[in-house]
XYZ file of C-alpha atoms in Angstrom:
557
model
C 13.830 19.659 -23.294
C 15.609 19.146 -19.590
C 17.789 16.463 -21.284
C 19.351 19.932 -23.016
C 21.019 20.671 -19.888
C 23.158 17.713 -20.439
C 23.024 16.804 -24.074
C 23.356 20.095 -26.253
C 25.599 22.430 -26.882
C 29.833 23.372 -26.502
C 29.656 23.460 -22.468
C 27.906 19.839 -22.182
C 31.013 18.687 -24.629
C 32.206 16.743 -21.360
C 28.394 15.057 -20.580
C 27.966 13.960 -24.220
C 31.733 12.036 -24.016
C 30.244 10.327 -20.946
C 26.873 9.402 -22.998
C 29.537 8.631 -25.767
C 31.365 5.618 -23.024
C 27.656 4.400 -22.677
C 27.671 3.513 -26.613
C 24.753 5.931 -27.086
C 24.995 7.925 -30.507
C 23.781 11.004 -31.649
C 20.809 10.059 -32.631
C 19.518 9.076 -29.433
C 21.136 12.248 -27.604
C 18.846 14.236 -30.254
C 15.477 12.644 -28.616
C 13.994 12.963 -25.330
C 15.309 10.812 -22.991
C 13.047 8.543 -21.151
C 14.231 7.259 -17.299
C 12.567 3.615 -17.234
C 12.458 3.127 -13.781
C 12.700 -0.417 -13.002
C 12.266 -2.205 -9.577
C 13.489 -5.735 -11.047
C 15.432 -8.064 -8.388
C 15.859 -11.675 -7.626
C 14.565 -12.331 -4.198
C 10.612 -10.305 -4.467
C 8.211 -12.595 -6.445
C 6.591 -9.583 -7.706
C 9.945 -8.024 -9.478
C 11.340 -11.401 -10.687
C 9.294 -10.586 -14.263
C 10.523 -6.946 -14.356
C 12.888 -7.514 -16.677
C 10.836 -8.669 -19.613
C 8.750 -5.233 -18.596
C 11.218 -2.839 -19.171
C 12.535 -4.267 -21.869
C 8.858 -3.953 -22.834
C 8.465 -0.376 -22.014
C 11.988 -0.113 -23.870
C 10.776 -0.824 -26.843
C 8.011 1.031 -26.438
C 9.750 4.280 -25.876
C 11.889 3.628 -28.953
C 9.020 2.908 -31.179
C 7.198 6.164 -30.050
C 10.267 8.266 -30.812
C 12.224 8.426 -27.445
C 15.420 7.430 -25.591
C 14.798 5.015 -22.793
C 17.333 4.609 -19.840
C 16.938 2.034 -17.080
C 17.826 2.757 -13.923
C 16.901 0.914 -11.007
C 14.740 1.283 -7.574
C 14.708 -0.653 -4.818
C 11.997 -2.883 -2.985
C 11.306 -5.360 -0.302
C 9.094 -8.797 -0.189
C 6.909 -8.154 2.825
C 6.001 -11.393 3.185
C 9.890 -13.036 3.341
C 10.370 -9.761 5.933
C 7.396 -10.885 7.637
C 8.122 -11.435 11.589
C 11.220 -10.581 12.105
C 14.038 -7.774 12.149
C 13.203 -7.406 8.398
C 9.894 -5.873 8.491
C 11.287 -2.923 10.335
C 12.997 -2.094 6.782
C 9.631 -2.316 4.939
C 7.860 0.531 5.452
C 10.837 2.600 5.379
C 11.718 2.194 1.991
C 8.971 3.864 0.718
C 11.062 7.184 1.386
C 14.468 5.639 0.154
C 12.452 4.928 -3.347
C 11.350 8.224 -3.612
C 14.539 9.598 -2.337
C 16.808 7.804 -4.760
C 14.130 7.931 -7.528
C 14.145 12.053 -7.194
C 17.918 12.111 -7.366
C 18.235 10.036 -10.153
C 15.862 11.676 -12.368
C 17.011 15.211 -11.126
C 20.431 14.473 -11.564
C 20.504 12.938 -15.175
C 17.750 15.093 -15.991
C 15.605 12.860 -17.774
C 12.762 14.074 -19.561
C 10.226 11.574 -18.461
C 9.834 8.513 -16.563
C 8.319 5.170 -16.755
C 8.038 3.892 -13.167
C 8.158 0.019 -13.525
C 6.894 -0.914 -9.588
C 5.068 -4.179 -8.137
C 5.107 -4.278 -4.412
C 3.875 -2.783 -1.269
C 6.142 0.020 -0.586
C 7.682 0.599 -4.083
C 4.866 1.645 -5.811
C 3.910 4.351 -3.334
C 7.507 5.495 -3.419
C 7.510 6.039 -6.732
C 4.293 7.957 -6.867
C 6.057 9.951 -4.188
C 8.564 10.835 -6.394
C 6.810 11.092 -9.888
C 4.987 14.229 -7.847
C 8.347 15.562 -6.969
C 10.095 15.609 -9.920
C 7.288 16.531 -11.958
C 8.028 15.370 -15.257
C 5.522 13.507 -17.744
C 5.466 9.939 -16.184
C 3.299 7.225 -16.325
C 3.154 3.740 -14.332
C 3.498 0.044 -15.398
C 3.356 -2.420 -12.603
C 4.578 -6.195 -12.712
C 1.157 -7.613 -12.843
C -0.759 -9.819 -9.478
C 0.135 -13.129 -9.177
C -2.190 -15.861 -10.021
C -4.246 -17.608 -7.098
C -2.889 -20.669 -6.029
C -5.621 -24.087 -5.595
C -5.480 -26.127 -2.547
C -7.941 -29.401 -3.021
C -10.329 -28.029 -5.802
C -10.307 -24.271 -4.420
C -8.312 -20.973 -4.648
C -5.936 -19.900 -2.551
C -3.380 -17.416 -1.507
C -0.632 -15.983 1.051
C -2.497 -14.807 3.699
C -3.892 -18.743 3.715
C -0.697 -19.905 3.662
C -0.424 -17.997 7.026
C -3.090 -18.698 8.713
C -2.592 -22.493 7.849
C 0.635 -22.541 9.751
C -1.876 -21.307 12.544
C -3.968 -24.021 12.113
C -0.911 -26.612 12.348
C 0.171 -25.206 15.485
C -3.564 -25.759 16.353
C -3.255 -28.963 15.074
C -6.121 -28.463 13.022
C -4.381 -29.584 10.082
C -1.685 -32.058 8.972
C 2.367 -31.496 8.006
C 1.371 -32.884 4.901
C -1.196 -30.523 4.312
C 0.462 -27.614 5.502
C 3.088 -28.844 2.992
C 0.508 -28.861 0.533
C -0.124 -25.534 1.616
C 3.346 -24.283 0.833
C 3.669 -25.537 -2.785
C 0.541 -24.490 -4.053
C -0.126 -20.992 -2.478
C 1.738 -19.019 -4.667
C 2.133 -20.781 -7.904
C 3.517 -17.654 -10.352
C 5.548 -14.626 -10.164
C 3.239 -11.328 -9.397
C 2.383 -9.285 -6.727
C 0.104 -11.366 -4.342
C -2.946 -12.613 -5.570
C -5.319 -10.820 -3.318
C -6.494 -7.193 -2.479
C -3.159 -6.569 -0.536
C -1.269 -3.743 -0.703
C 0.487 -4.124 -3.502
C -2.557 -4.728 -5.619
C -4.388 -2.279 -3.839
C -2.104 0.449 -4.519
C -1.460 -0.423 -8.430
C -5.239 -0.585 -8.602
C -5.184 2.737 -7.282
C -2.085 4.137 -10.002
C -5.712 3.666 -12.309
C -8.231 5.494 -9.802
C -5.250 8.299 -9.783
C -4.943 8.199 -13.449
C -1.412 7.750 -13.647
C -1.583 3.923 -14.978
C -3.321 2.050 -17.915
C -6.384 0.546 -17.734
C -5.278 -2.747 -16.426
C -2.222 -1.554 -14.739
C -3.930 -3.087 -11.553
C -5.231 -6.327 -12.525
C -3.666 -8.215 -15.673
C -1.906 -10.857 -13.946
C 1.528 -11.181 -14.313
C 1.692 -13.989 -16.895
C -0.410 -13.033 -19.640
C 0.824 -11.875 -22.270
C -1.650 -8.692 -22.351
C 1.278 -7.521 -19.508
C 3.407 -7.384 -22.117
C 1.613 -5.806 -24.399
C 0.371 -3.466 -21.534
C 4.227 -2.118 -20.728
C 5.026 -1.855 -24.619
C 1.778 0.523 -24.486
C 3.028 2.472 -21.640
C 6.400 3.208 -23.119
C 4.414 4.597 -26.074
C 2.106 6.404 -24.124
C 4.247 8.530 -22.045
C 5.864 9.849 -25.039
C 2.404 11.427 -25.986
C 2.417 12.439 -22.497
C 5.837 14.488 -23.466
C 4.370 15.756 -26.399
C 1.491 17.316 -24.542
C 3.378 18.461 -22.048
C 0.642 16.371 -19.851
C 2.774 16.316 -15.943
C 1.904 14.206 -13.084
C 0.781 17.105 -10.719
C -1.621 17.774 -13.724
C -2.882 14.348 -12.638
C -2.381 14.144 -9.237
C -4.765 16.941 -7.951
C -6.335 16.854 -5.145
C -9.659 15.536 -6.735
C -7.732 12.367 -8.201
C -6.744 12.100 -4.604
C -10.510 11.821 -3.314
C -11.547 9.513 -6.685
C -8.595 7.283 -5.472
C -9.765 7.067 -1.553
C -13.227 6.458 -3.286
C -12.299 3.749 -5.274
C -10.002 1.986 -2.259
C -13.514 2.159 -0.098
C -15.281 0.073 -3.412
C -12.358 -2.297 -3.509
C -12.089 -3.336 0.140
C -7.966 -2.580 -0.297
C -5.346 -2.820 2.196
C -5.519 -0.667 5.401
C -1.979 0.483 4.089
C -3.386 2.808 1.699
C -4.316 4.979 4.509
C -0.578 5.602 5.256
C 0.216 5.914 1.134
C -2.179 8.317 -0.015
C -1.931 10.703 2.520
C 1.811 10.721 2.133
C 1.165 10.980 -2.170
C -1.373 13.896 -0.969
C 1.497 15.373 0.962
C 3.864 15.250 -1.985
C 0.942 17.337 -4.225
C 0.737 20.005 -1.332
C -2.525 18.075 0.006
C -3.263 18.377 3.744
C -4.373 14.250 4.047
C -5.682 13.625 7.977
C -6.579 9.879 8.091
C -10.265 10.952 9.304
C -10.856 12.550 5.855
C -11.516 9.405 4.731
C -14.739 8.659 7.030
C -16.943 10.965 5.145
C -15.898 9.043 1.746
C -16.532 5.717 3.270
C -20.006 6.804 4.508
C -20.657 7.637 0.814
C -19.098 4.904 -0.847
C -20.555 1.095 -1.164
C -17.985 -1.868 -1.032
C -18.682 -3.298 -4.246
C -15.642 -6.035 -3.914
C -15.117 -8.605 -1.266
C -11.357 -9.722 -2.523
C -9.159 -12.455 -0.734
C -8.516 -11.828 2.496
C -12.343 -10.497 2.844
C -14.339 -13.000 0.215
C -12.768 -15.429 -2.297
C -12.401 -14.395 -4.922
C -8.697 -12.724 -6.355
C -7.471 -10.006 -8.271
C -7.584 -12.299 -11.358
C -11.468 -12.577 -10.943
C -11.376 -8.976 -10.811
C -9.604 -8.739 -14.235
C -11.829 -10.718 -15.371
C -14.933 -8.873 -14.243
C -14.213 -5.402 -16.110
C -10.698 -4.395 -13.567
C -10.863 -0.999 -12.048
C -12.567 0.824 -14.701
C -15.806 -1.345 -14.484
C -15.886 -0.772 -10.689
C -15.464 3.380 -11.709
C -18.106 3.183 -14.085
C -20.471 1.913 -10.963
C -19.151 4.380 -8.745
C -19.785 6.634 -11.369
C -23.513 5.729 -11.906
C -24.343 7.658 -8.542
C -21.927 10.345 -9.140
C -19.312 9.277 -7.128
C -15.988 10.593 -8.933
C -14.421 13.436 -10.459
C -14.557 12.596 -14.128
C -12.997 15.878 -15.129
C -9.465 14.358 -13.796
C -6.791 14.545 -16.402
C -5.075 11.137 -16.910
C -2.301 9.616 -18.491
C -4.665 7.981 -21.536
C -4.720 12.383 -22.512
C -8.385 11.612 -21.896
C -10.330 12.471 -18.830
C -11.282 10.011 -15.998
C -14.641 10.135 -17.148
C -14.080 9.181 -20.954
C -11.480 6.377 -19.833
C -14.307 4.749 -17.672
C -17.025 4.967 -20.595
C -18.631 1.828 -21.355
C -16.834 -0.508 -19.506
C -18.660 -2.824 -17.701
C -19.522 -5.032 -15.241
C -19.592 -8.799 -16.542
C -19.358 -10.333 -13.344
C -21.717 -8.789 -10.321
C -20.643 -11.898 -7.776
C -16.876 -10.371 -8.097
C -18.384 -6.543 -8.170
C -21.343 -5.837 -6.900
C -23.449 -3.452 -8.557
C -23.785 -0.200 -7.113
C -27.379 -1.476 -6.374
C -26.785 -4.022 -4.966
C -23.026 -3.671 -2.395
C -21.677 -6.092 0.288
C -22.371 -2.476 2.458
C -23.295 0.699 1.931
C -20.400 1.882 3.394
C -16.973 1.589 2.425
C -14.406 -0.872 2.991
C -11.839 1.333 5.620
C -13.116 2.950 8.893
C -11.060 5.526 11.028
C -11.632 5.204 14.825
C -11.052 7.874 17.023
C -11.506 7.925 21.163
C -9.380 7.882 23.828
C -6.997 5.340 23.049
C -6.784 6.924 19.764
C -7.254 10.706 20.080
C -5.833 11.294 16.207
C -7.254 8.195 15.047
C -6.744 4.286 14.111
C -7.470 2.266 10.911
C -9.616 -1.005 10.375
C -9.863 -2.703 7.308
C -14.197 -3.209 8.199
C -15.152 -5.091 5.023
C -12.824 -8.089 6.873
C -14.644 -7.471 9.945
C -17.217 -10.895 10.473
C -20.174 -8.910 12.022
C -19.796 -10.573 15.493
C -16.626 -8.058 15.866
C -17.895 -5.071 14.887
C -18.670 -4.196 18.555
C -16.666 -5.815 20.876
C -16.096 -5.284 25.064
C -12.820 -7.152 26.260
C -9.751 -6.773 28.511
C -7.187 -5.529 27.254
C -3.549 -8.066 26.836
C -0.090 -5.866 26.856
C 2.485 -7.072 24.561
C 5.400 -5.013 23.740
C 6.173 -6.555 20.333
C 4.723 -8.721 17.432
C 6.942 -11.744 18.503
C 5.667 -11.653 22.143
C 1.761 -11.425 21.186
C 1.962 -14.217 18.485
C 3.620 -16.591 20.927
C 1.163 -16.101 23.399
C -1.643 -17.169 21.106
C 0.334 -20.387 19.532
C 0.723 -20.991 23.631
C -2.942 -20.671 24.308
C -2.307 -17.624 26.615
C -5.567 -15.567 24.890
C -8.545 -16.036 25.373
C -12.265 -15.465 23.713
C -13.187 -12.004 24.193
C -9.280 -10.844 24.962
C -8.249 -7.610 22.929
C -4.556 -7.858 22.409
C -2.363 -4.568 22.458
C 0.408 -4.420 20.917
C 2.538 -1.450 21.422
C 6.088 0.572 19.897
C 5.736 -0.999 17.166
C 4.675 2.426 15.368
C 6.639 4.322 12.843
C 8.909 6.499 15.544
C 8.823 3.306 17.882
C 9.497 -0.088 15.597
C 10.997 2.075 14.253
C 9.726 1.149 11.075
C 5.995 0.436 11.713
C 6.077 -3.685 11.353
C 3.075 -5.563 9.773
C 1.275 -7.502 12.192
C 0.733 -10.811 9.788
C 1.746 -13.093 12.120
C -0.382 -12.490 15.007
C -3.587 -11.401 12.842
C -3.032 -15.139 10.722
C -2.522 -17.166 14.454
C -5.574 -15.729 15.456
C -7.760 -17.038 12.440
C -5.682 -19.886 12.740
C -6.883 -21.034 16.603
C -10.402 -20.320 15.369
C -10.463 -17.145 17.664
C -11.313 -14.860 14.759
C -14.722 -14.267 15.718
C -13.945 -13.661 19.243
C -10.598 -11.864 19.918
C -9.798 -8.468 18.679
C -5.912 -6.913 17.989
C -5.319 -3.206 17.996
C -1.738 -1.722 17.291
C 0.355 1.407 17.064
C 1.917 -0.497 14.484
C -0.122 -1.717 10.855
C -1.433 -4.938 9.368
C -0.884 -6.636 5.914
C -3.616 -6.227 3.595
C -3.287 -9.786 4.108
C -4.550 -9.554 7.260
C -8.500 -9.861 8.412
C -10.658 -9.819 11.477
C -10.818 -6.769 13.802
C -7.819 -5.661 13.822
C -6.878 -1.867 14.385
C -4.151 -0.217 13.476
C -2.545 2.935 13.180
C -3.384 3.975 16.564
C -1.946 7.492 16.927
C -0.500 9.048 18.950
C 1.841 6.303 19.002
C 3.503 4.667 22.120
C 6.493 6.066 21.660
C 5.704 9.605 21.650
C 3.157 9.055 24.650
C -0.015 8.205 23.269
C -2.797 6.660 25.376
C -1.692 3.293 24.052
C 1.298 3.430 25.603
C -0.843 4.092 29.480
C -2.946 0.750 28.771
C -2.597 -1.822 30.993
C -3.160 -5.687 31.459
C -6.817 -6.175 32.122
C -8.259 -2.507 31.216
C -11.185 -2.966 29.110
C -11.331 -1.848 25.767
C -14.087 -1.192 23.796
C -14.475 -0.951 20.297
C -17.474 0.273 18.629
C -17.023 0.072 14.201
C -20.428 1.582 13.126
C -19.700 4.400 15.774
C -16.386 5.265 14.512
C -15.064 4.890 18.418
C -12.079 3.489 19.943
C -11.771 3.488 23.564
C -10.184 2.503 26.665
C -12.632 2.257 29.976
C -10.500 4.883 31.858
C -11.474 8.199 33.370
C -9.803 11.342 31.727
C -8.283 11.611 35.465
C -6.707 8.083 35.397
C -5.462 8.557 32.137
C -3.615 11.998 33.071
C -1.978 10.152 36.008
C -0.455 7.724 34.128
C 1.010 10.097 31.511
C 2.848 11.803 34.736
C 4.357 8.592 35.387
C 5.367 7.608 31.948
C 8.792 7.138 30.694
C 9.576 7.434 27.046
C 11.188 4.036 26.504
C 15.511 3.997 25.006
C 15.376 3.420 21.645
C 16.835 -0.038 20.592
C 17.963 1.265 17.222
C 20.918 4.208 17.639
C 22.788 3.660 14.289
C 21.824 3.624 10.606
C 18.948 4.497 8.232
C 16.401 3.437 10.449
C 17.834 5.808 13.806
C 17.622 9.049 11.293
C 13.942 7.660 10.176
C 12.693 7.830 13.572
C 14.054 11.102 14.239
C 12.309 12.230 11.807
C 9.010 10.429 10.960
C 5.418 11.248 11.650
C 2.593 9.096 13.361
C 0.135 6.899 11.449
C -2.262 9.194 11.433
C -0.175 11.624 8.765
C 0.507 8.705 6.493
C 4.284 8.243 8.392
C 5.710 11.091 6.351
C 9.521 12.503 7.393
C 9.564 16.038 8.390
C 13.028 17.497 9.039
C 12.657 18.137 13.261
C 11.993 21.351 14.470
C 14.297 23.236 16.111
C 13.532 24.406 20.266
């Protein structure tokens, strides 16, 4: 076992009397140990239950024979972070979870690890890592939060935004965006629609690397519970077998998982996660890859922000495997993947099925025949941009408009509370990508004012920077190259006319090649804002949007 290294024998004398000031006895230094991996805090609404899950998985571990250890990860709560300095920090701690995750593991040398994640950034950072250090490893999440009911229907956060639109629109009362407030999120979970949190612990079951149900039991139940006590039990048979998370992660789970987000309708985020999981695996991941899966793939599920219904409907409806098995009825996966179950994807996915087809369509029968993420390319976006299509309404799906500079989230969503946009307007807003934020802020704000004035069916936002899955309408993101290293965004200005063609896959700004070229000679590279701290080094070294805003160490002239 790795645990060896720091458990047995004369030389380790000095490790065990350190085990021995932990209160651990022999007994447990003569099993595997087990790294529980837990993300619990007391200001994310999705990690406030983490506690009761490792203690869960704890007990798990113990039953099955093994030696759990917590130790702890970090994460942030998007939506508090929302609109502000905060959201800079979101993004980037994807890399600080895998960072500190790897060095934990590596230095303790644990023998496996149960990753315990819940929200947006954390549960990608962990898969990060779980492919880096290599060791048998399964995921539990937290659980989704239950949809909230505002006069007889559900509900949920990205409502809660866009009703603070519709005050500002007056549209709606104080008392009922008070209403609004108390109701929207009534439980602990991760969000209770197909945002990025749910979309990628949905996706920990597409991978294989979660439980059946890992995506979808909400928080409360008690089958959570029972789900994490499974998991700790499970990834000692994972031990036993020797069964590693590169034997998981291959690059064929990474295809069934980009299938499966185009069924789901998930958050455009995932198209900055699994390329950088692909990248951990040794997986060349360009965004476009994912146009010929989406051309293949139906969108079975219209989940809140797209339709109305929630991740709890989904639960109820079969979860992730029932959507597989439809995939699967047209061939659609790789059901030779290895999983964490020790069965194949293909045997997991057996017989479950579909009891619901207004929550998931069957495969006969989709909201589209395509799937639920596009990837634009043109020449505002030579490497390519992201829209989340299935919460396109089909008036936007072409659209023709001039083109509104803003320089920041704050700036744009002012001008629409102010009335400065207009129907047809395409708002650009620009360095706000990962080298530029830095950080790569989610546009929530201006993407929920815009439903909230009623302009959703009329004005379009495109952005170097990325959306909450949250977010609907036509908004673009991802746009790379970025502003910051000189991309074509960064050349627009006020009044150009942008055009923006879905079906077509194209992106583009109404500018000869020639006009384009003399701008770039006049272009400036803007002073950074941020010189000091974690987020100056994460600009110096991150990618663009396009290769899932990995960090490369910078190359040398």
């Amino acid at each position: 076992m790795r645990s060896d290294r720091v458990t047995k024998g004369a030389q380790q004398a000095p490790h065990r009397s350190l085990f021995n000031a932990l209160g651990m006895t022999q007994e447990e230094l003569d099993r595997p140990l087990v790294g529980v991996v837990s993300s619990y805090n007391e200001i994310v609404p999705g990690h406030i239950n983490l506690d009761k899950i490792t203690e869960a998985v704890k007990m798990g571990v113990a039953m099955a024979g093994g030696t759990p250890v917590m130790v702890p990860a970090i994460a942030v709560c998007d939506g508090i972070a929302m609109g502000h300095v905060g959201m800079k920090y979101s993004l980037v701690t994807r890399d600080l979870v895998a960072d500190s995750t790897e060095a934990l593991a590596m230095a303790h040398q644990f023998d496996a690890l149960v990753m315990i994640p819940n929200c947006d950034k954390n549960v990608p950072g962990l898969l990060m890592a779980a492919a880096r250090i290599n060791v048998p490893t399964i995921f539990v999440s937290g659980g989704p939060m239950l949809a909230g009911r505002v006069k007889g229907g559900k509900t949920s956060l990205s409502s809660m935004f866009e009703a603070v639109g519709s005050y500002a629109a007056g549209t709606i009362s104080e008392e009922e965006l008070y209403e609004f407030e108390n109701k929207a999120c009534p439980t602990c979970g991760s969000c209770s629609g197909m945002y990025t949190a749910n979309s990628m612990n949905c996706l920990t079951e597409a991978l294989g690397m979660g439980l059946r149900g890992n995506g979808t039991i909400p928080a409360v139940y008690s089958a959570r519970i029972q789900l994490a006590k499974h998991a700790g039990m499970q990834v000692m048979e994972l031990v036993r077998n020797n069964i590693r998370p590169r034997d998981i992660m291959t690059k064929e789970a990474i295809l069934n998982a980009l299938t499966v987000d185009m069924a789901l309708g998930c958050s455009t985020n995932s198209m900055l996660h699994i390329p950088a999981i692909a990248h951990e695996i040794g997986m060349d991941f360009e965004i476009d890859f994912a146009n010929p899966i989406s051309e293949k793939t139906p969108n079975l599920c219209h989940l809140a922000p797209a339709g109305h219904t929630y991740i709890e409907d989904l639960n109820e409806a079969g979860g992730v495997y029932a959507v597989m098995n439809e995939l699967n009825k047209k061939g659609l996966l790789h059901t030779e993947c290895m999983t964490v179950t020790g069965k194949t994807i293909g045997e997991n996915i057996e017989g479950c099925i579909n009891t619901d087809s207004e929550v998931i369509r069957p495969i006969e029968n989709p909201y589209s025949e395509t799937g639920g993420i596009a990837v634009l390319k043109g020449n505002l976006a030579p490497d390519g941009s992201v829209v989340k299509r299935s919460a396109v309404v089909p008036e936007m799906l072409v659209h023709e408009g001039p083109a509104r500079i803003f320089e920041s989230d704050e700036a744009a969503t002012e001008a629409i509370k102010t009335g400065e946009i207009n129907p047809g307007d395409v708002i650009v807003i620009r360095y706000e990508g990962p080298k530029g934020g830095p950080g790569m802020r989610e546009m929530l704000n201006p993407t929920s004012a815009i439903a909230g004035y009623g302009l959703g069916e009329s004005v379009a936002l495109i952005t170097d920077g990325r959306f909450s899955g949250a977010s609907r309408g036509a908004s673009i993101g991802h746009v790379s190259p970025e502003a910051a290293v000189g991309g074509p965004i960064a050349l627009v200005e006020e009044g150009d006319i942008i055009k923006i063609n879905i079906p077509e896959l194209k992106l583009d700004v109404d500018l000869s090649e020639e006009e384009l070229a003399a701008r770039r000679e006049k272009w400036q590279p803007r002073e950074p804002e941020i010189t000091i701290g974690y987020l100056a080094r994460y600009a110096s070294m991150v990618t663009s949007g396009n290769r899932g805003a990995i960090l490369e160490v910078p190359k040398k002239n």
